Coordinates of N, CA and C in Angstrom, one line a residue:
Chain D
A25 N -44.3 -31.0 95.7 CA -45.7 -31.2 95.5 C -46.1 -32.6 96.0
Q26 N -47.3 -32.6 96.5 CA -47.8 -33.9 97.0 C -48.2 -34.8 95.8
R27 N -47.6 -36.0 95.8 CA -47.9 -36.9 94.7 C -48.4 -38.3 95.2
V28 N -49.2 -38.9 94.4 CA -49.7 -40.2 94.6 C -49.4 -41.0 93.4
T29 N -48.8 -42.2 93.6 CA -48.4 -43.0 92.4 C -49.1 -44.4 92.5
Q30 N -49.8 -44.7 91.5 CA -50.4 -46.0 91.3 C -49.7 -46.6 90.1
P31 N -48.7 -47.4 90.2 CA -47.8 -47.8 89.1 C -48.5 -48.6 88.0
E32 N -49.5 -49.4 88.4 CA -50.1 -50.2 87.4 C -51.4 -49.6 86.9
K33 N -51.5 -49.5 85.5 CA -52.8 -49.0 84.9 C -53.8 -50.1 84.9
L34 N -53.3 -51.4 84.7 CA -54.2 -52.5 84.6 C -53.5 -53.7 85.4
L35 N -54.4 -54.3 86.2 CA -53.9 -55.5 86.9 C -54.9 -56.6 86.6
S36 N -54.4 -57.7 86.0 CA -55.3 -58.8 85.6 C -55.0 -60.0 86.4
V37 N -55.9 -60.6 87.1 CA -55.6 -61.8 87.9 C -56.8 -62.8 87.7
F38 N -56.5 -64.1 88.0 CA -57.5 -65.1 88.0 C -58.3 -65.1 89.3
K39 N -59.6 -65.5 89.2 CA -60.4 -65.6 90.3 C -59.8 -66.6 91.4
G40 N -59.8 -66.1 92.6 CA -59.2 -66.9 93.7 C -57.7 -66.6 93.9
A41 N -57.1 -65.8 93.1 CA -55.7 -65.4 93.2 C -55.6 -64.2 94.2
P42 N -54.5 -64.0 94.8 CA -54.3 -62.8 95.7 C -54.2 -61.6 94.8
V43 N -54.6 -60.5 95.4 CA -54.5 -59.2 94.7 C -53.8 -58.2 95.6
E44 N -52.9 -57.4 94.9 CA -52.3 -56.3 95.6 C -52.3 -55.1 94.6
L45 N -53.0 -54.1 95.0 CA -53.0 -52.8 94.2 C -52.1 -51.8 94.9
K46 N -51.0 -51.4 94.2 CA -50.0 -50.6 94.8 C -50.3 -49.1 94.8
C47 N -49.9 -48.5 95.9 CA -50.1 -47.0 96.0 C -48.9 -46.5 96.8
N48 N -48.2 -45.5 96.3 CA -47.2 -44.8 97.0 C -47.5 -43.3 97.0
Y49 N -47.2 -42.7 98.2 CA -47.4 -41.2 98.3 C -46.1 -40.6 98.6
S50 N -46.0 -39.3 98.3 CA -44.7 -38.6 98.4 C -44.5 -37.7 99.6
Y51 N -45.5 -37.4 100.4 CA -45.3 -36.4 101.4 C -45.1 -37.0 102.8
S52 N -44.6 -36.1 103.6 CA -44.1 -36.6 104.9 C -45.3 -36.6 105.9
G53 N -45.0 -37.0 107.1 CA -46.1 -37.0 108.1 C -46.9 -38.2 108.0
S54 N -48.1 -38.2 108.6 CA -49.0 -39.3 108.6 C -50.3 -38.9 108.0
P55 N -50.4 -38.9 106.7 CA -51.6 -38.5 106.0 C -52.8 -39.5 106.3
E56 N -54.0 -39.0 106.2 CA -55.1 -39.9 106.2 C -55.2 -40.4 104.8
L57 N -55.5 -41.7 104.6 CA -55.4 -42.4 103.3 C -56.7 -43.1 103.1
F58 N -57.2 -43.1 101.8 CA -58.4 -43.7 101.4 C -58.2 -44.5 100.2
W59 N -59.0 -45.5 100.0 CA -59.2 -46.2 98.7 C -60.6 -46.0 98.2
Y60 N -60.8 -45.5 97.0 CA -62.1 -45.4 96.4 C -62.2 -46.3 95.2
V61 N -63.4 -46.8 94.9 CA -63.6 -47.8 93.9 C -64.8 -47.3 93.0
Q62 N -64.7 -47.7 91.7 CA -65.7 -47.4 90.7 C -66.0 -48.6 90.0
Y63 N -67.2 -49.3 90.2 CA -67.6 -50.4 89.5 C -68.2 -50.0 88.2
S64 N -68.3 -50.9 87.2 CA -68.9 -50.5 85.9 C -70.3 -49.9 86.0
R65 N -70.4 -48.8 85.4 CA -71.7 -48.1 85.4 C -72.2 -47.6 86.8
Q66 N -71.3 -47.6 87.7 CA -71.7 -47.1 89.1 C -70.9 -45.8 89.4
R67 N -71.3 -45.1 90.4 CA -70.6 -43.9 90.8 C -69.4 -44.3 91.7
L68 N -68.4 -43.4 91.7 CA -67.3 -43.6 92.6 C -67.7 -43.6 94.0
Q69 N -67.1 -44.5 94.8 CA -67.5 -44.6 96.2 C -66.3 -45.0 97.0
L70 N -66.5 -44.7 98.3 CA -65.4 -45.0 99.3 C -65.4 -46.5 99.5
L71 N -64.1 -47.1 99.4 CA -64.0 -48.5 99.7 C -63.6 -48.7 101.2
L72 N -62.4 -48.1 101.5 CA -62.0 -48.1 102.9 C -61.1 -46.9 103.2
R73 N -61.0 -46.6 104.5 CA -60.1 -45.6 104.9 C -59.1 -46.1 106.0
H74 N -57.9 -45.6 105.9 CA -56.9 -46.1 106.8 C -57.2 -45.9 108.3
I75 N -57.9 -44.8 108.6 CA -58.1 -44.5 110.0 C -59.0 -45.6 110.7
S76 N -59.9 -46.2 109.9 CA -60.8 -47.1 110.4 C -60.2 -48.5 110.6
R77 N -59.1 -48.8 110.0 CA -58.5 -50.1 110.1 C -59.4 -51.2 109.9
E78 N -60.3 -51.1 108.9 CA -61.3 -52.1 108.7 C -61.1 -52.9 107.4
S79 N -61.8 -54.0 107.3 CA -61.8 -54.8 106.1 C -63.1 -54.7 105.4
I80 N -63.1 -54.3 104.2 CA -64.3 -54.1 103.4 C -64.3 -55.0 102.2
K81 N -65.3 -55.8 102.1 CA -65.4 -56.8 100.9 C -64.1 -57.6 100.8
G82 N -63.5 -57.9 102.0 CA -62.3 -58.7 102.0 C -61.0 -58.0 101.7
F83 N -61.1 -56.7 101.4 CA -59.9 -55.8 101.2 C -59.4 -55.2 102.5
T84 N -58.1 -55.1 102.6 CA -57.4 -54.4 103.6 C -56.3 -53.6 103.0
A85 N -55.9 -52.5 103.8 CA -54.8 -51.7 103.3 C -54.0 -51.3 104.5
D86 N -52.7 -51.5 104.4 CA -51.8 -51.2 105.5 C -50.9 -50.0 105.2
L87 N -50.9 -49.1 106.1 CA -50.0 -47.9 105.9 C -48.6 -48.3 106.3
N88 N -47.6 -48.1 105.4 CA -46.2 -48.4 105.7 C -45.5 -47.0 105.6
K89 N -45.3 -46.4 106.7 CA -44.7 -45.1 106.7 C -43.3 -45.1 106.2
G90 N -42.5 -46.2 106.5 CA -41.1 -46.2 106.0 C -41.1 -46.2 104.5
E91 N -42.0 -47.0 103.8 CA -42.0 -47.0 102.4 C -43.0 -46.0 101.8
T92 N -43.7 -45.3 102.6 CA -44.7 -44.3 102.2 C -45.7 -45.0 101.2
S93 N -46.2 -46.2 101.6 CA -47.1 -46.9 100.8 C -48.4 -47.2 101.5
F94 N -49.4 -47.5 100.7 CA -50.7 -47.8 101.3 C -51.4 -48.8 100.3
H95 N -50.8 -50.0 100.2 CA -51.2 -50.9 99.2 C -52.5 -51.6 99.6
L96 N -53.4 -51.9 98.6 CA -54.7 -52.5 98.9 C -54.5 -54.0 98.6
K97 N -55.0 -54.8 99.5 CA -54.8 -56.3 99.3 C -56.1 -57.1 99.6
K98 N -56.1 -58.2 98.9 CA -57.2 -59.1 99.1 C -56.7 -60.5 98.8
P99 N -56.9 -61.5 99.7 CA -56.2 -62.8 99.6 C -56.8 -63.6 98.4
F100 N -58.1 -63.4 98.1 CA -58.7 -64.3 97.1 C -59.7 -63.4 96.3
A101 N -59.2 -63.1 95.0 CA -60.0 -62.2 94.2 C -61.3 -62.8 93.7
Q102 N -62.4 -62.0 93.6 CA -63.7 -62.5 93.1 C -63.9 -61.7 91.8
E103 N -64.8 -62.2 90.9 CA -65.1 -61.6 89.7 C -65.7 -60.2 89.9
E104 N -66.5 -60.1 91.0 CA -67.2 -58.8 91.3 C -66.3 -57.8 91.8
D105 N -65.0 -58.1 92.0 CA -64.0 -57.1 92.4 C -63.5 -56.3 91.2
S106 N -63.8 -56.7 90.0 CA -63.4 -56.0 88.8 C -63.9 -54.6 88.8
A107 N -63.0 -53.6 88.8 CA -63.4 -52.2 88.9 C -62.2 -51.4 88.7
M108 N -62.4 -50.0 88.8 CA -61.3 -49.1 88.8 C -61.1 -48.7 90.3
Y109 N -59.8 -48.7 90.7 CA -59.5 -48.4 92.1 C -58.6 -47.2 92.2
Y110 N -58.9 -46.3 93.0 CA -58.1 -45.0 93.2 C -57.6 -45.0 94.6
C111 N -56.3 -44.7 94.8 CA -55.8 -44.4 96.1 C -55.9 -42.9 96.3
A112 N -56.2 -42.4 97.5 CA -56.4 -41.0 97.7 C -56.0 -40.6 99.1
P113 N -54.8 -40.0 99.2 CA -54.5 -39.5 100.5 C -55.1 -38.1 100.7
L114 N -55.3 -37.7 101.9 CA -55.8 -36.4 102.2 C -54.6 -35.4 102.0
R115 N -54.8 -34.2 101.5 CA -53.7 -33.3 101.3 C -53.2 -32.9 102.7
E116 N -52.0 -32.4 102.7 CA -51.4 -32.0 104.0 C -52.1 -30.8 104.6
Y117 N -52.6 -29.9 103.7 CA -53.3 -28.7 104.2 C -54.7 -28.7 103.6
G118 N -55.7 -28.6 104.5 CA -57.0 -28.5 103.9 C -57.6 -29.9 103.8
N119 N -58.9 -29.9 103.7 CA -59.6 -31.2 103.7 C -60.0 -31.6 102.3
K120 N -59.0 -31.8 101.4 CA -59.2 -32.2 100.1 C -58.3 -33.4 99.8
L121 N -58.8 -34.3 98.9 CA -58.1 -35.5 98.6 C -57.2 -35.3 97.3
V122 N -56.1 -36.1 97.2 CA -55.3 -36.1 96.0 C -55.5 -37.5 95.5
F123 N -56.0 -37.6 94.3 CA -56.3 -39.0 93.7 C -55.1 -39.4 92.8
G124 N -54.8 -40.7 92.9 CA -53.9 -41.3 92.0 C -54.5 -41.5 90.6
A125 N -53.7 -42.0 89.7 CA -54.2 -42.2 88.3 C -55.2 -43.3 88.2
G126 N -55.2 -44.2 89.2 CA -56.2 -45.3 89.2 C -55.6 -46.6 88.6
T127 N -56.1 -47.7 89.1 CA -55.7 -49.0 88.6 C -57.0 -49.8 88.2
I128 N -57.0 -50.3 87.0 CA -58.2 -51.2 86.6 C -57.8 -52.6 87.1
L129 N -58.7 -53.2 87.9 CA -58.5 -54.6 88.3 C -59.5 -55.4 87.5
R130 N -58.9 -56.4 86.8 CA -59.8 -57.3 86.0 C -59.6 -58.7 86.6
V131 N -60.7 -59.3 87.1 CA -60.6 -60.6 87.6 C -61.2 -61.6 86.6
K132 N -60.4 -62.5 86.2 CA -60.8 -63.5 85.1 C -61.3 -64.8 85.8
S133 N -62.3 -65.4 85.1 CA -62.8 -66.6 85.7 C -62.0 -67.8 85.1
Chain K
D28 N -79.8 -42.3 102.8 CA -78.7 -42.4 101.8 C -78.4 -41.0 101.2
V29 N -77.1 -40.7 101.2 CA -76.7 -39.4 100.6 C -77.0 -39.5 99.1
K30 N -77.5 -38.4 98.7 CA -77.8 -38.3 97.2 C -77.1 -37.1 96.7
V31 N -76.2 -37.3 95.7 CA -75.6 -36.3 94.9 C -76.0 -36.4 93.5
T32 N -76.7 -35.4 93.0 CA -77.2 -35.6 91.6 C -76.6 -34.5 90.7
Q33 N -76.4 -34.9 89.5 CA -75.9 -34.0 88.5 C -76.9 -33.8 87.4
S34 N -77.0 -32.6 86.8 CA -78.1 -32.2 86.0 C -78.2 -33.0 84.7
S35 N -77.0 -33.4 84.1 CA -77.0 -34.2 82.9 C -76.1 -35.3 82.9
R36 N -76.4 -36.5 82.3 CA -75.4 -37.6 82.2 C -74.5 -37.4 81.0
Y37 N -75.1 -36.9 79.9 CA -74.3 -36.6 78.7 C -74.7 -35.2 78.1
L38 N -73.6 -34.6 77.6 CA -73.8 -33.2 77.1 C -72.9 -33.1 75.9
V39 N -73.5 -32.5 74.8 CA -72.7 -32.2 73.6 C -72.8 -30.8 73.4
K40 N -71.6 -30.1 73.3 CA -71.6 -28.6 73.1 C -70.6 -28.3 72.0
R41 N -70.7 -27.1 71.5 CA -69.8 -26.6 70.4 C -68.7 -25.7 71.1
T42 N -67.6 -25.7 70.4 CA -66.5 -24.8 70.9 C -67.0 -23.4 71.0
G43 N -66.7 -22.8 72.1 CA -67.0 -21.4 72.3 C -68.3 -21.2 73.1
E44 N -69.1 -22.3 73.2 CA -70.4 -22.1 74.0 C -70.1 -22.0 75.5
K45 N -71.0 -21.4 76.2 CA -70.9 -21.3 77.6 C -71.7 -22.6 78.2
V46 N -71.1 -23.3 79.1 CA -71.7 -24.5 79.5 C -71.9 -24.5 81.1
F47 N -73.0 -24.9 81.5 CA -73.3 -25.0 82.9 C -73.5 -26.4 83.3
L48 N -72.8 -26.9 84.3 CA -73.0 -28.2 84.9 C -73.4 -28.0 86.4
E49 N -74.6 -28.6 86.7 CA -75.2 -28.4 88.0 C -75.0 -29.6 88.9
C50 N -74.8 -29.4 90.2 CA -74.7 -30.5 91.1 C -75.5 -30.1 92.4
V51 N -76.3 -31.1 92.8 CA -77.1 -30.8 94.0 C -76.9 -32.0 95.0
Q52 N -76.8 -31.7 96.3 CA -76.6 -32.7 97.3 C -77.7 -32.4 98.4
D53 N -78.1 -33.5 99.0 CA -79.3 -33.4 99.9 C -78.9 -33.7 101.4
M54 N -77.6 -33.7 101.7 CA -77.1 -34.1 103.0 C -76.6 -32.9 103.9
D55 N -76.9 -31.7 103.4 CA -76.4 -30.5 104.2 C -74.9 -30.5 104.4
H56 N -74.2 -31.0 103.4 CA -72.7 -31.0 103.4 C -72.2 -29.6 103.2
E57 N -71.2 -29.2 104.0 CA -70.5 -27.9 103.7 C -69.6 -27.9 102.5
N58 N -68.9 -29.0 102.4 CA -67.9 -29.1 101.3 C -68.5 -29.7 100.0
M59 N -68.2 -29.0 98.9 CA -68.5 -29.5 97.6 C -67.3 -29.4 96.6
F60 N -67.2 -30.3 95.7 CA -66.0 -30.4 94.8 C -66.5 -30.6 93.4
W61 N -65.7 -30.1 92.5 CA -65.8 -30.5 91.1 C -64.4 -31.1 90.6
Y62 N -64.5 -32.3 90.0 CA -63.3 -32.9 89.5 C -63.6 -33.2 88.0
R63 N -62.5 -33.4 87.3 CA -62.6 -34.0 86.0 C -61.8 -35.3 86.0
Q64 N -62.4 -36.3 85.3 CA -61.8 -37.7 85.3 C -61.4 -38.0 83.9
D65 N -60.1 -38.3 83.7 CA -59.5 -38.6 82.4 C -58.7 -39.8 82.5
P66 N -58.8 -40.7 81.6 CA -58.0 -42.0 81.6 C -56.5 -41.7 81.8
G67 N -55.9 -42.4 82.7 CA -54.4 -42.2 82.9 C -54.1 -41.0 83.8
L68 N -55.0 -40.2 84.0 CA -54.8 -39.0 84.9 C -55.5 -39.0 86.2
G69 N -56.4 -39.9 86.3 CA -57.2 -40.0 87.5 C -58.2 -38.9 87.7
L70 N -58.5 -38.5 88.9 CA -59.4 -37.4 89.2 C -58.5 -36.2 89.5
R71 N -58.8 -35.1 88.8 CA -58.1 -33.8 89.1 C -59.1 -32.8 89.6
L72 N -58.8 -32.1 90.7 CA -59.7 -31.2 91.3 C -59.7 -29.8 90.6
I73 N -60.9 -29.4 90.2 CA -61.0 -28.2 89.5 C -61.3 -27.0 90.5
Y74 N -62.3 -27.2 91.3 CA -62.7 -26.2 92.3 C -63.3 -26.9 93.5
F75 N -63.2 -26.2 94.6 CA -63.7 -26.6 95.9 C -64.5 -25.5 96.5
S76 N -65.5 -25.9 97.2 CA -66.3 -24.9 98.0 C -66.5 -25.4 99.4
Y77 N -66.2 -24.6 100.4 CA -66.4 -25.0 101.7 C -67.5 -24.3 102.5
D78 N -68.3 -23.5 101.7 CA -69.4 -22.9 102.3 C -70.1 -22.1 101.2
V79 N -71.3 -21.6 101.5 CA -72.0 -20.8 100.5 C -71.2 -19.6 100.1
K80 N -71.1 -19.3 98.8 CA -70.3 -18.2 98.3 C -68.8 -18.3 98.5
M81 N -68.3 -19.3 99.1 CA -66.9 -19.5 99.3 C -66.4 -20.5 98.3
K82 N -65.2 -20.3 97.7 CA -64.6 -21.2 96.7 C -63.1 -21.1 96.8
E83 N -62.5 -22.2 96.3 CA -61.1 -22.2 96.3 C -60.7 -22.9 95.0
K84 N -59.6 -22.4 94.3 CA -59.2 -23.1 93.1 C -58.5 -24.4 93.5
G85 N -58.8 -25.4 92.6 CA -58.1 -26.7 92.7 C -56.8 -26.7 91.9
D86 N -56.5 -27.8 91.3 CA -55.3 -28.0 90.6 C -55.4 -27.5 89.2
I87 N -56.6 -27.5 88.6 CA -56.7 -27.2 87.2 C -57.9 -26.2 87.0
P88 N -57.9 -25.0 87.5 CA -59.1 -24.1 87.4 C -59.2 -23.4 86.1
E89 N -58.1 -23.4 85.3 CA -58.1 -22.5 84.1 C -59.2 -22.9 83.2
G90 N -60.0 -21.9 82.7 CA -61.1 -22.2 81.8 C -62.4 -22.5 82.5
Y91 N -62.4 -22.6 83.8 CA -63.6 -22.9 84.6 C -63.9 -21.8 85.6
S92 N -65.1 -21.7 86.0 CA -65.5 -20.9 87.2 C -66.6 -21.7 87.9
V93 N -66.9 -21.3 89.1 CA -68.0 -22.0 89.9 C -68.9 -21.0 90.6
S94 N -70.0 -21.5 91.0 CA -71.0 -20.7 91.7 C -71.6 -21.5 92.8
R95 N -71.7 -20.9 94.0 CA -72.4 -21.6 95.1 C -73.2 -20.6 95.9
E96 N -74.4 -20.5 95.4 CA -75.4 -19.5 96.0 C -76.2 -20.1 97.1
K97 N -76.4 -21.4 97.0 CA -77.1 -22.1 98.1 C -76.2 -23.3 98.5
K98 N -76.4 -23.7 99.7 CA -75.6 -24.8 100.3 C -75.7 -26.1 99.5
E99 N -76.8 -26.4 99.0 CA -77.0 -27.7 98.4 C -76.6 -27.7 96.9
R100 N -76.3 -26.6 96.3 CA -76.1 -26.5 94.9 C -74.7 -25.9 94.6
F101 N -74.0 -26.6 93.7 CA -72.6 -26.1 93.3 C -72.5 -26.3 91.8
S102 N -72.4 -25.2 91.1 CA -72.4 -25.2 89.6 C -71.0 -25.0 89.1
L103 N -70.7 -25.7 88.0 CA -69.4 -25.5 87.3 C -69.7 -24.9 86.0
I104 N -69.0 -23.8 85.6 CA -69.2 -23.1 84.4 C -68.0 -23.1 83.5
L105 N -68.2 -23.5 82.3 CA -67.2 -23.4 81.3 C -67.5 -22.1 80.5
E106 N -66.7 -21.1 80.7 CA -67.1 -19.8 80.1 C -67.1 -19.8 78.5
S107 N -66.1 -20.5 78.0 CA -66.1 -20.7 76.5 C -65.5 -22.1 76.2
A108 N -66.3 -23.0 76.0 CA -65.9 -24.4 76.0 C -64.9 -24.6 74.8
S109 N -63.9 -25.5 75.2 CA -62.9 -25.9 74.2 C -62.8 -27.4 74.1
T110 N -62.3 -27.9 73.0 CA -62.2 -29.3 72.8 C -61.4 -30.0 73.9
N111 N -60.4 -29.4 74.5 CA -59.7 -30.0 75.5 C -60.4 -30.1 76.9
Q112 N -61.6 -29.6 76.9 CA -62.5 -29.7 78.1 C -63.4 -30.9 77.9
T113 N -63.3 -31.7 76.8 CA -64.1 -32.9 76.7 C -63.6 -33.9 77.8
S114 N -64.5 -34.3 78.6 CA -64.1 -35.1 79.7 C -65.3 -35.6 80.5
M115 N -65.1 -36.4 81.5 CA -66.1 -36.8 82.5 C -65.9 -35.9 83.7
Y116 N -67.0 -35.2 84.1 CA -67.0 -34.3 85.2 C -67.8 -34.9 86.4
L117 N -67.1 -35.0 87.5 CA -67.7 -35.5 88.7 C -67.8 -34.5 89.8
C118 N -69.0 -34.5 90.4 CA -69.2 -33.6 91.6 C -69.2 -34.5 92.8
A119 N -68.8 -33.9 93.9 CA -68.7 -34.7 95.2 C -69.1 -33.7 96.3
S120 N -69.5 -34.3 97.5 CA -69.7 -33.5 98.7 C -69.3 -34.2 99.9
S121 N -69.0 -33.5 101.0 CA -68.6 -34.1 102.2 C -68.8 -33.1 103.4
F122 N -68.8 -33.7 104.6 CA -68.7 -32.8 105.8 C -67.3 -32.2 105.9
P123 N -67.2 -31.2 106.7 CA -65.9 -30.4 106.6 C -64.7 -31.0 107.3
S124 N -64.8 -32.1 108.0 CA -63.6 -32.5 108.8 C -62.5 -33.0 108.0
G125 N -62.6 -33.4 106.8 CA -61.5 -33.9 106.0 C -61.4 -35.4 106.1
E126 N -61.8 -35.9 107.2 CA -61.7 -37.4 107.3 C -63.0 -38.0 106.8
E127 N -64.0 -37.2 106.5 CA -65.3 -37.7 106.1 C -65.2 -38.2 104.7
T128 N -66.1 -39.2 104.4 CA -66.2 -39.7 103.1 C -66.7 -38.6 102.1
Q129 N -66.1 -38.6 100.9 CA -66.7 -37.8 99.8 C -67.7 -38.6 99.1
Y130 N -68.9 -38.1 98.8 CA -70.0 -38.7 98.1 C -70.0 -38.2 96.7
F131 N -70.0 -39.0 95.7 CA -69.9 -38.6 94.4 C -71.3 -38.7 93.6
G132 N -71.4 -37.8 92.7 CA -72.5 -37.9 91.7 C -72.2 -38.9 90.6
P133 N -73.2 -39.1 89.7 CA -73.0 -40.1 88.7 C -72.1 -39.7 87.6
G134 N -71.8 -38.4 87.5 CA -70.9 -37.9 86.5 C -71.7 -37.3 85.3
T135 N -71.0 -36.3 84.6 CA -71.5 -35.8 83.4 C -70.4 -36.0 82.3
R136 N -70.8 -36.7 81.3 CA -69.8 -36.8 80.2 C -70.0 -35.7 79.2
L137 N -69.1 -34.8 79.1 CA -69.2 -33.7 78.2 C -68.3 -33.9 77.0
L138 N -68.9 -33.7 75.8 CA -68.2 -33.7 74.5 C -68.3 -32.3 73.9
V139 N -67.1 -31.7 73.7 CA -67.1 -30.4 73.0 C -66.6 -30.6 71.6
L140 N -67.4 -30.2 70.7 CA -67.0 -30.4 69.2 C -66.4 -29.2 68.6

């Protein structure tokens, strides 16, 4: 079965510290990978996708096929980054996403 | 801006009631999804529809059914609500390529007593 693991339920960092939200997936090949974010009282929205190789709000995510990981990183956390983050690879068959359990990022001042 | 709307933000129902959750999108998306969001479990796919009158079971379809009579509208039906269906329900839509962004509604928080 295709699995996505986000090992941390909660990640708490101080403002200005580096952030790494971990994501590991279990299936072979080169899946398309996404990070979605949900800020307080807002709807879930796309943060970034692997295929675009872009940086959004200072976040980047690199696909490591050897480790089957797609960790989300930001060099200097801001208080407005506090949110729930979901890693979501595309399923191997069909155009549906598999969501991880999510990680709450709390940035303290 | 893509708009995905859900009929209710909060809903309280009694065990055994039939519950309808409605979702409407205005971007002519072929794909529509229903998820439930629970702490520690993330989002789990209940049902998926890739066209009018077409549907596919997701990972947790038991106790749910869906209806897609028009392209813009996707309904989730709880035939006989149970307390373990208390949850946040999210609707989403996307274009069919699979690489496209999924756009989410604001969610319906359902409490079954």
